[in-house]
PDB file of C-alpha atoms in Angstrom:
ATOM      1  CA  MET A 169     -15.718  -4.492  -5.416  1.00 41.00           C
ATOM      2  CA  ASN A 170     -15.693  -8.209  -6.592  1.00 40.00           C
ATOM      3  CA  ASN A 171     -17.890  -6.981  -9.486  1.00 43.00           C
ATOM      4  CA  GLY A 172     -14.797  -5.021 -10.892  1.00 47.00           C
ATOM      5  CA  PHE A 173     -13.384  -1.560 -10.587  1.00 49.00           C
ATOM      6  CA  ASP A 174     -14.546   1.204 -12.628  1.00 48.00           C
ATOM      7  CA  GLN A 175     -12.814   4.669 -12.285  1.00 50.00           C
ATOM      8  CA  GLU A 176     -12.923   7.625 -14.647  1.00 52.00           C
ATOM      9  CA  GLN A 177      -9.505   8.430 -13.703  1.00 59.00           C
ATOM     10  CA  PRO A 178      -7.850   5.692 -12.576  1.00 88.00           C
ATOM     11  CA  VAL A 179      -4.904   6.076 -10.021  1.00 90.00           C
ATOM     12  CA  ALA A 180      -2.491   3.740  -8.118  1.00 89.00           C
ATOM     13  CA  LEU A 181      -0.933   4.015  -4.898  1.00 91.00           C
ATOM     14  CA  LYS A 182       3.030   3.243  -5.302  1.00 90.00           C
ATOM     15  CA  GLU A 183       3.849   0.869  -2.284  1.00 90.00           C
ATOM     16  CA  TRP A 184       6.760  -1.395  -1.559  1.00 89.00           C
ATOM     17  CA  ALA A 185       6.284  -4.599  -3.735  1.00 89.00           C
ATOM     18  CA  VAL A 186       6.691  -6.484  -0.168  1.00 91.00           C
ATOM     19  CA  ALA A 187       3.840  -4.905   1.284  1.00 93.00           C
ATOM     20  CA  VAL A 188       1.624  -5.121  -1.844  1.00 95.00           C
ATOM     21  CA  LYS A 189       2.428  -9.177  -1.843  1.00 94.00           C
ATOM     22  CA  ALA A 190       1.327  -9.100   2.283  1.00 94.00           C
ATOM     23  CA  LEU A 191      -1.803  -7.290   1.402  1.00 97.00           C
ATOM     24  CA  THR A 192      -2.778  -9.318  -1.528  1.00 96.00           C
ATOM     25  CA  GLU A 193      -1.846 -12.442   0.632  1.00 95.00           C
ATOM     26  CA  GLY A 194      -4.054 -10.935   3.419  1.00 96.00           C
ATOM     27  CA  LYS A 195      -1.428 -10.727   5.672  1.00 94.00           C
ATOM     28  CA  GLN A 196      -2.068  -7.297   6.672  1.00 96.00           C
ATOM     29  CA  ILE A 197      -4.744  -4.537   5.982  1.00 98.00           C
ATOM     30  CA  ILE A 198      -2.630  -1.318   6.847  1.00 94.00           C
ATOM     31  CA  VAL A 199      -0.112   0.901   4.828  1.00 93.00           C
ATOM     32  CA  LEU A 200       1.592   3.754   6.710  1.00 89.00           C
ATOM     33  CA  ARG A 201       2.251   6.976   4.736  1.00 84.00           C
ATOM     34  CA  LYS A 202       3.994  10.157   4.975  1.00 80.00           C
ATOM     35  CA  GLY A 203       4.135  11.042   1.324  1.00 60.00           C
ATOM     36  CA  GLY A 204       6.889  10.728  -1.154  1.00 53.00           C
ATOM     37  CA  ILE A 205      10.093  12.985  -1.590  1.00 47.00           C
ATOM     38  CA  ALA A 206       8.408  14.043  -4.970  1.00 47.00           C
ATOM     39  CA  GLU A 207       5.288  14.615  -3.579  1.00 46.00           C
ATOM     40  CA  GLU A 208       3.402  17.532  -5.248  1.00 50.00           C
ATOM     41  CA  THR A 209       1.766  18.803  -1.740  1.00 50.00           C
ATOM     42  CA  ARG A 210       4.940  17.933   0.463  1.00 61.00           C
ATOM     43  CA  ASP A 211       2.657  15.672   2.497  1.00 71.00           C
ATOM     44  CA  PHE A 212       0.587  12.791   2.063  1.00 77.00           C
ATOM     45  CA  GLN A 213      -3.074  13.023   0.977  1.00 79.00           C
ATOM     46  CA  LEU A 214      -5.769  10.427  -0.002  1.00 83.00           C
ATOM     47  CA  LYS A 215      -6.120  11.256  -3.766  1.00 82.00           C
ATOM     48  CA  ALA A 216      -8.973   8.448  -4.196  1.00 86.00           C
ATOM     49  CA  PRO A 217     -11.017   6.566  -1.826  1.00 90.00           C
ATOM     50  CA  ARG A 218     -10.379   3.610  -4.423  1.00 93.00           C
ATOM     51  CA  PHE A 219      -7.241   2.775  -6.332  1.00 94.00           C
ATOM     52  CA  TYR A 220      -4.989   0.322  -7.678  1.00 94.00           C
ATOM     53  CA  LEU A 221      -1.845  -0.644  -6.020  1.00 95.00           C
ATOM     54  CA  MET A 222       1.346  -0.427  -7.673  1.00 90.00           C
ATOM     55  CA  PRO A 223       4.295  -2.411  -6.601  1.00 91.00           C
ATOM     56  CA  ALA A 224       7.401  -0.219  -6.008  1.00 85.00           C
ATOM     57  CA  TYR A 225      10.850  -1.610  -5.684  1.00 78.00           C
ATOM     58  CA  GLU A 226      13.034   1.136  -4.758  1.00 71.00           C
ATOM     59  CA  HIS A 227      14.333   1.373  -1.180  1.00 68.00           C
ATOM     60  CA  GLN A 228      13.245  -2.008  -0.201  1.00 74.00           C
ATOM     61  CA  ARG A 229      15.809  -3.748   2.148  1.00 78.00           C
ATOM     62  CA  PRO A 230      15.518  -6.873   4.077  1.00 77.00           C
ATOM     63  CA  GLU A 231      16.397  -5.190   7.312  1.00 81.00           C
ATOM     64  CA  LEU A 232      13.567  -2.908   7.200  1.00 81.00           C
ATOM     65  CA  LEU A 233      11.216  -5.812   7.415  1.00 84.00           C
ATOM     66  CA  LYS A 234      10.301  -8.218  10.208  1.00 88.00           C
ATOM     67  CA  GLU A 235      12.109 -11.560   9.955  1.00 86.00           C
ATOM     68  CA  PRO A 236       9.386 -13.732   8.427  1.00 86.00           C
ATOM     69  CA  TYR A 237       9.137 -11.081   5.409  1.00 85.00           C
ATOM     70  CA  ARG A 238      12.757 -10.936   4.544  1.00 80.00           C
ATOM     71  CA  ASP A 239      13.002 -13.722   2.033  1.00 79.00           C
ATOM     72  CA  ASP A 240       9.833 -12.300   0.442  1.00 82.00           C
ATOM     73  CA  VAL A 241      11.786  -8.863  -0.281  1.00 74.00           C
ATOM     74  CA  ARG A 242      14.989 -10.793  -1.370  1.00 75.00           C
ATOM     75  CA  GLU A 243      12.919 -12.841  -3.962  1.00 80.00           C
ATOM     76  CA  LEU A 244      11.039  -9.779  -5.118  1.00 71.00           C
ATOM     77  CA  MET A 245      14.235  -7.798  -5.767  1.00 68.00           C
ATOM     78  CA  ALA A 246      15.792 -10.843  -7.338  1.00 70.00           C
ATOM     79  CA  SER A 247      13.085 -11.145  -9.982  1.00 72.00           C
ATOM     80  CA  TRP A 248      12.704  -7.301 -10.579  1.00 66.00           C
ATOM     81  CA  GLN A 249      13.721  -5.699 -13.725  1.00 69.00           C
ATOM     82  CA  PRO A 250      14.526  -2.061 -13.265  1.00 70.00           C
ATOM     83  CA  ASN A 251      14.234  -1.307 -16.968  1.00 73.00           C
ATOM     84  CA  ALA A 252      11.316  -3.306 -17.533  1.00 71.00           C
ATOM     85  CA  ALA A 253       8.808  -2.044 -20.179  1.00 72.00           C
ATOM     86  CA  THR A 254       5.717  -2.836 -18.213  1.00 75.00           C
ATOM     87  CA  VAL A 255       4.600  -2.654 -14.800  1.00 80.00           C
ATOM     88  CA  GLU A 256       1.972  -5.321 -13.361  1.00 85.00           C
ATOM     89  CA  ILE A 257      -0.880  -4.360 -11.616  1.00 90.00           C
ATOM     90  CA  ASN A 258      -2.525  -7.266  -9.629  1.00 92.00           C
ATOM     91  CA  ALA A 259      -4.880  -5.633  -6.830  1.00 95.00           C
ATOM     92  CA  VAL A 260      -7.057  -2.729  -6.329  1.00 95.00           C
ATOM     93  CA  ALA A 261      -7.741  -1.376  -2.956  1.00 96.00           C
ATOM     94  CA  GLU A 262     -10.597   0.766  -1.176  1.00 96.00           C
ATOM     95  CA  ALA A 263      -9.738   2.818   1.826  1.00 96.00           C
ATOM     96  CA  VAL A 264     -11.917   2.289   4.677  1.00 96.00           C
ATOM     97  CA  ASP A 265     -10.258   4.695   7.005  1.00 94.00           C
ATOM     98  CA  ASP A 266      -7.509   7.527   6.942  1.00 92.00           C
ATOM     99  CA  ILE A 267      -6.133   7.565  10.810  1.00 91.00           C
ATOM    100  CA  GLU A 268      -3.667  10.230  11.342  1.00 90.00           C
ATOM    101  CA  ILE A 269      -0.643   8.687  13.885  1.00 87.00           C
ATOM    102  CA  LEU A 270       1.024  11.691  15.822  1.00 86.00           C
ATOM    103  CA  ASP A 271       3.060   9.745  18.375  1.00 86.00           C
ATOM    104  CA  GLN A 272       5.287   6.631  18.817  1.00 86.00           C
ATOM    105  CA  ASP A 273       3.023   5.219  21.812  1.00 87.00           C
ATOM    106  CA  THR A 274       0.386   4.945  19.483  1.00 89.00           C
ATOM    107  CA  LEU A 275       2.434   3.388  16.565  1.00 86.00           C
ATOM    108  CA  ARG A 276       3.782   0.616  18.865  1.00 87.00           C
ATOM    109  CA  LEU A 277      -0.015  -0.369  19.199  1.00 91.00           C
ATOM    110  CA  LEU A 278       0.239  -1.486  15.848  1.00 91.00           C
ATOM    111  CA  ASP A 279       3.223  -3.580  15.973  1.00 89.00           C
ATOM    112  CA  GLU A 280       1.393  -7.010  15.065  1.00 92.00           C
ATOM    113  CA  TYR A 281      -0.564  -5.435  11.983  1.00 93.00           C
ATOM    114  CA  HIS A 282       2.166  -4.735   9.759  1.00 91.00           C
ATOM    115  CA  ILE A 283       5.397  -6.434   8.395  1.00 88.00           C
ATOM    116  CA  TRP A 284       7.803  -3.521   9.081  1.00 86.00           C
ATOM    117  CA  THR A 285      10.341  -3.115  11.608  1.00 83.00           C
ATOM    118  CA  ASP A 286       9.796  -0.805  14.573  1.00 78.00           C
ATOM    119  CA  THR A 287      13.101   1.065  13.611  1.00 78.00           C
ATOM    120  CA  PHE A 288      11.288   1.649  10.230  1.00 73.00           C
ATOM    121  CA  ALA A 289       7.853   2.493  11.343  1.00 71.00           C
ATOM    122  CA  ASP A 290       9.526   4.974  13.980  1.00 70.00           C
ATOM    123  CA  GLU A 291      11.590   6.709  10.987  1.00 75.00           C
ATOM    124  CA  ARG A 292       8.181   6.812   9.088  1.00 70.00           C
ATOM    125  CA  LEU A 293       6.579   8.701  11.710  1.00 70.00           C
ATOM    126  CA  LYS A 294       9.766  10.912  12.723  1.00 68.00           C
ATOM    127  CA  TRP A 295      10.210  11.856   8.766  1.00 70.00           C
ATOM    128  CA  LYS A 296       8.688  15.232   8.250  1.00 64.00           C
ATOM    129  CA  LYS A 297       8.187  15.678  11.733  1.00 70.00           C
ATOM    130  CA  THR A 298       5.076  18.194  11.667  1.00 69.00           C
ATOM    131  CA  LYS A 299       3.238  16.006   9.714  1.00 79.00           C
ATOM    132  CA  PRO A 300       0.898  12.896  10.952  1.00 82.00           C
ATOM    133  CA  LEU A 301       1.708   9.199   9.694  1.00 85.00           C
ATOM    134  CA  HIS A 302      -1.498   8.234   7.771  1.00 88.00           C
ATOM    135  CA  LEU A 303      -2.255   4.768   8.800  1.00 92.00           C
ATOM    136  CA  LEU A 304      -4.678   3.643   5.853  1.00 94.00           C
ATOM    137  CA  LEU A 305      -6.940   0.498   6.440  1.00 97.00           C
ATOM    138  CA  LEU A 306      -7.419  -0.980   2.951  1.00 98.00           C
ATOM    139  CA  ARG A 307     -10.162  -3.258   1.742  1.00 98.00           C
ATOM    140  CA  VAL A 308      -7.757  -5.050  -0.806  1.00 98.00           C
ATOM    141  CA  SER A 309      -9.259  -7.142  -3.776  1.00 97.00           C
ATOM    142  CA  LYS A 310      -7.065  -9.258  -6.237  1.00 96.00           C
ATOM    143  CA  LEU A 311      -7.583  -8.934  -9.790  1.00 95.00           C
ATOM    144  CA  GLU A 312      -8.998 -11.761 -11.546  1.00 94.00           C
ATOM    145  CA  ARG A 313      -5.859 -11.469 -13.793  1.00 90.00           C
ATOM    146  CA  PRO A 314      -3.090  -9.632 -13.818  1.00 91.00           C
ATOM    147  CA  VAL A 315      -2.990  -6.083 -15.963  1.00 86.00           C
ATOM    148  CA  LEU A 316       0.407  -5.188 -17.528  1.00 81.00           C
ATOM    149  CA  LEU A 317       0.576  -1.314 -18.308  1.00 80.00           C
ATOM    150  CA  PRO A 318       3.440   0.027 -20.449  1.00 73.00           C
ATOM    151  CA  MET A 319       5.890   1.949 -18.348  1.00 71.00           C
ATOM    152  CA  GLN A 320       5.648   5.628 -18.475  1.00 70.00           C
ATOM    153  CA  ASP A 321       7.914   8.133 -17.194  1.00 66.00           C
ATOM    154  CA  HIS A 322       5.442   9.556 -14.697  1.00 60.00           C
ATOM    155  CA  PHE A 323       5.233   6.163 -13.094  1.00 64.00           C
ATOM    156  CA  ASN A 324       8.883   6.646 -11.744  1.00 66.00           C
ATOM    157  CA  GLY A 325       9.839   8.693  -8.655  1.00 66.00           C
ATOM    158  CA  CYS A 326       9.330   8.769  -4.811  1.00 70.00           C
ATOM    159  CA  LYS A 327       5.620   9.908  -5.029  1.00 68.00           C
ATOM    160  CA  SER A 328       2.700   8.186  -3.388  1.00 78.00           C
ATOM    161  CA  TRP A 329       0.096   8.637  -6.332  1.00 82.00           C
ATOM    162  CA  VAL A 330       0.423   8.189 -10.212  1.00 85.00           C
ATOM    163  CA  ASP A 331      -2.232   8.518 -12.747  1.00 83.00           C
ATOM    164  CA  LEU A 332      -2.621   5.245 -14.674  1.00 85.00           C
ATOM    165  CA  GLY A 333      -4.399   6.852 -17.942  1.00 79.00           C
ATOM    166  CA  HIS A 334      -5.611   3.438 -18.703  1.00 73.00           C
ATOM    167  CA  THR A 335      -9.132   1.937 -17.217  1.00 71.00           C
ATOM    168  CA  PHE A 336      -9.054  -1.748 -16.719  1.00 74.00           C
ATOM    169  CA  GLU A 337     -12.593  -2.268 -18.085  1.00 76.00           C
ATOM    170  CA  GLY A 338     -14.330  -6.002 -17.708  1.00 77.00           C
ATOM    171  CA  VAL A 339     -11.327  -7.083 -15.035  1.00 83.00           C
ATOM    172  CA  LYS A 340     -13.105  -8.329 -11.918  1.00 91.00           C
ATOM    173  CA  ALA A 341     -11.535  -8.561  -8.541  1.00 94.00           C
ATOM    174  CA  GLN A 342     -12.080 -10.597  -5.565  1.00 96.00           C
ATOM    175  CA  PRO A 343     -11.498  -9.700  -1.968  1.00 98.00           C
ATOM    176  CA  VAL A 344      -8.527 -11.420  -0.392  1.00 98.00           C
ATOM    177  CA  LEU A 345     -10.572 -11.751   2.876  1.00 98.00           C
ATOM    178  CA  SER A 346     -14.012 -12.409   3.702  1.00 98.00           C
ATOM    179  CA  ASP A 347     -16.148  -9.722   5.032  1.00 98.00           C
ATOM    180  CA  LYS A 348     -16.031 -11.249   8.368  1.00 98.00           C
ATOM    181  CA  GLU A 349     -12.509 -11.576   8.466  1.00 98.00           C
ATOM    182  CA  PHE A 350     -11.690  -7.911   7.175  1.00 98.00           C
ATOM    183  CA  GLU A 351     -14.193  -6.479   9.681  1.00 98.00           C
ATOM    184  CA  ALA A 352     -12.475  -8.267  12.688  1.00 97.00           C
ATOM    185  CA  GLN A 353      -9.028  -6.862  11.780  1.00 96.00           C
ATOM    186  CA  VAL A 354     -10.349  -3.318  11.266  1.00 97.00           C
ATOM    187  CA  GLU A 355     -12.222  -3.416  14.545  1.00 96.00           C
ATOM    188  CA  GLN A 356      -9.226  -4.918  16.366  1.00 95.00           C
ATOM    189  CA  ILE A 357      -7.112  -1.985  15.021  1.00 95.00           C
ATOM    190  CA  ARG A 358      -9.590   1.043  15.825  1.00 95.00           C
ATOM    191  CA  SER A 359     -10.067  -0.336  19.132  1.00 93.00           C
ATOM    192  CA  LYS A 360      -6.224  -0.229  20.028  1.00 91.00           C
ATOM    193  CA  ILE A 361      -5.646   3.194  18.761  1.00 88.00           C
ATOM    194  CA  VAL A 362      -8.886   5.268  18.153  1.00 71.00           C
ATOM    195  CA  ARG A 363     -10.223   6.740  21.448  1.00 60.00           C
TER     196      ARG A 363
END
């Protein structure tokens, strides 16, 4: 992905801004997804194997994060402008795996690999009980320069995916972790939960 990111119909995964920050800083390689309230399919589906990361600010609260990340969310929320005319995209990701989590014991094995509190992770698992929690292992690359898109109505709402309707031609991206670092983390996570 370091040669750029071309896609005919580019999409973005909406994720908390604090999680996007952790992903782009190499502090974690996972996201936990159940699907947004406004999801068309009522549950999470991996819409594309490669996608941009769109920071979302709604619902972020410091108490839902482990202590080292609480100041990050406070700073992000302080700089957020709810009526901004643009949205900044600064990262692209490739989902290298989509693992379904069905129980709390398995979820607990992932604790050291994410920024969320146990309580928040448990709530994500329990919401829509009959649906699995999706653990996405993401190979994240940072764009060489942020791209500002005009804010559009369909970017709003509690949903996982948004169609960007815009290609980022010529914008290159660099992986935030080396191949060796990334593969080591993937192996650690898989060895804990994949039987």
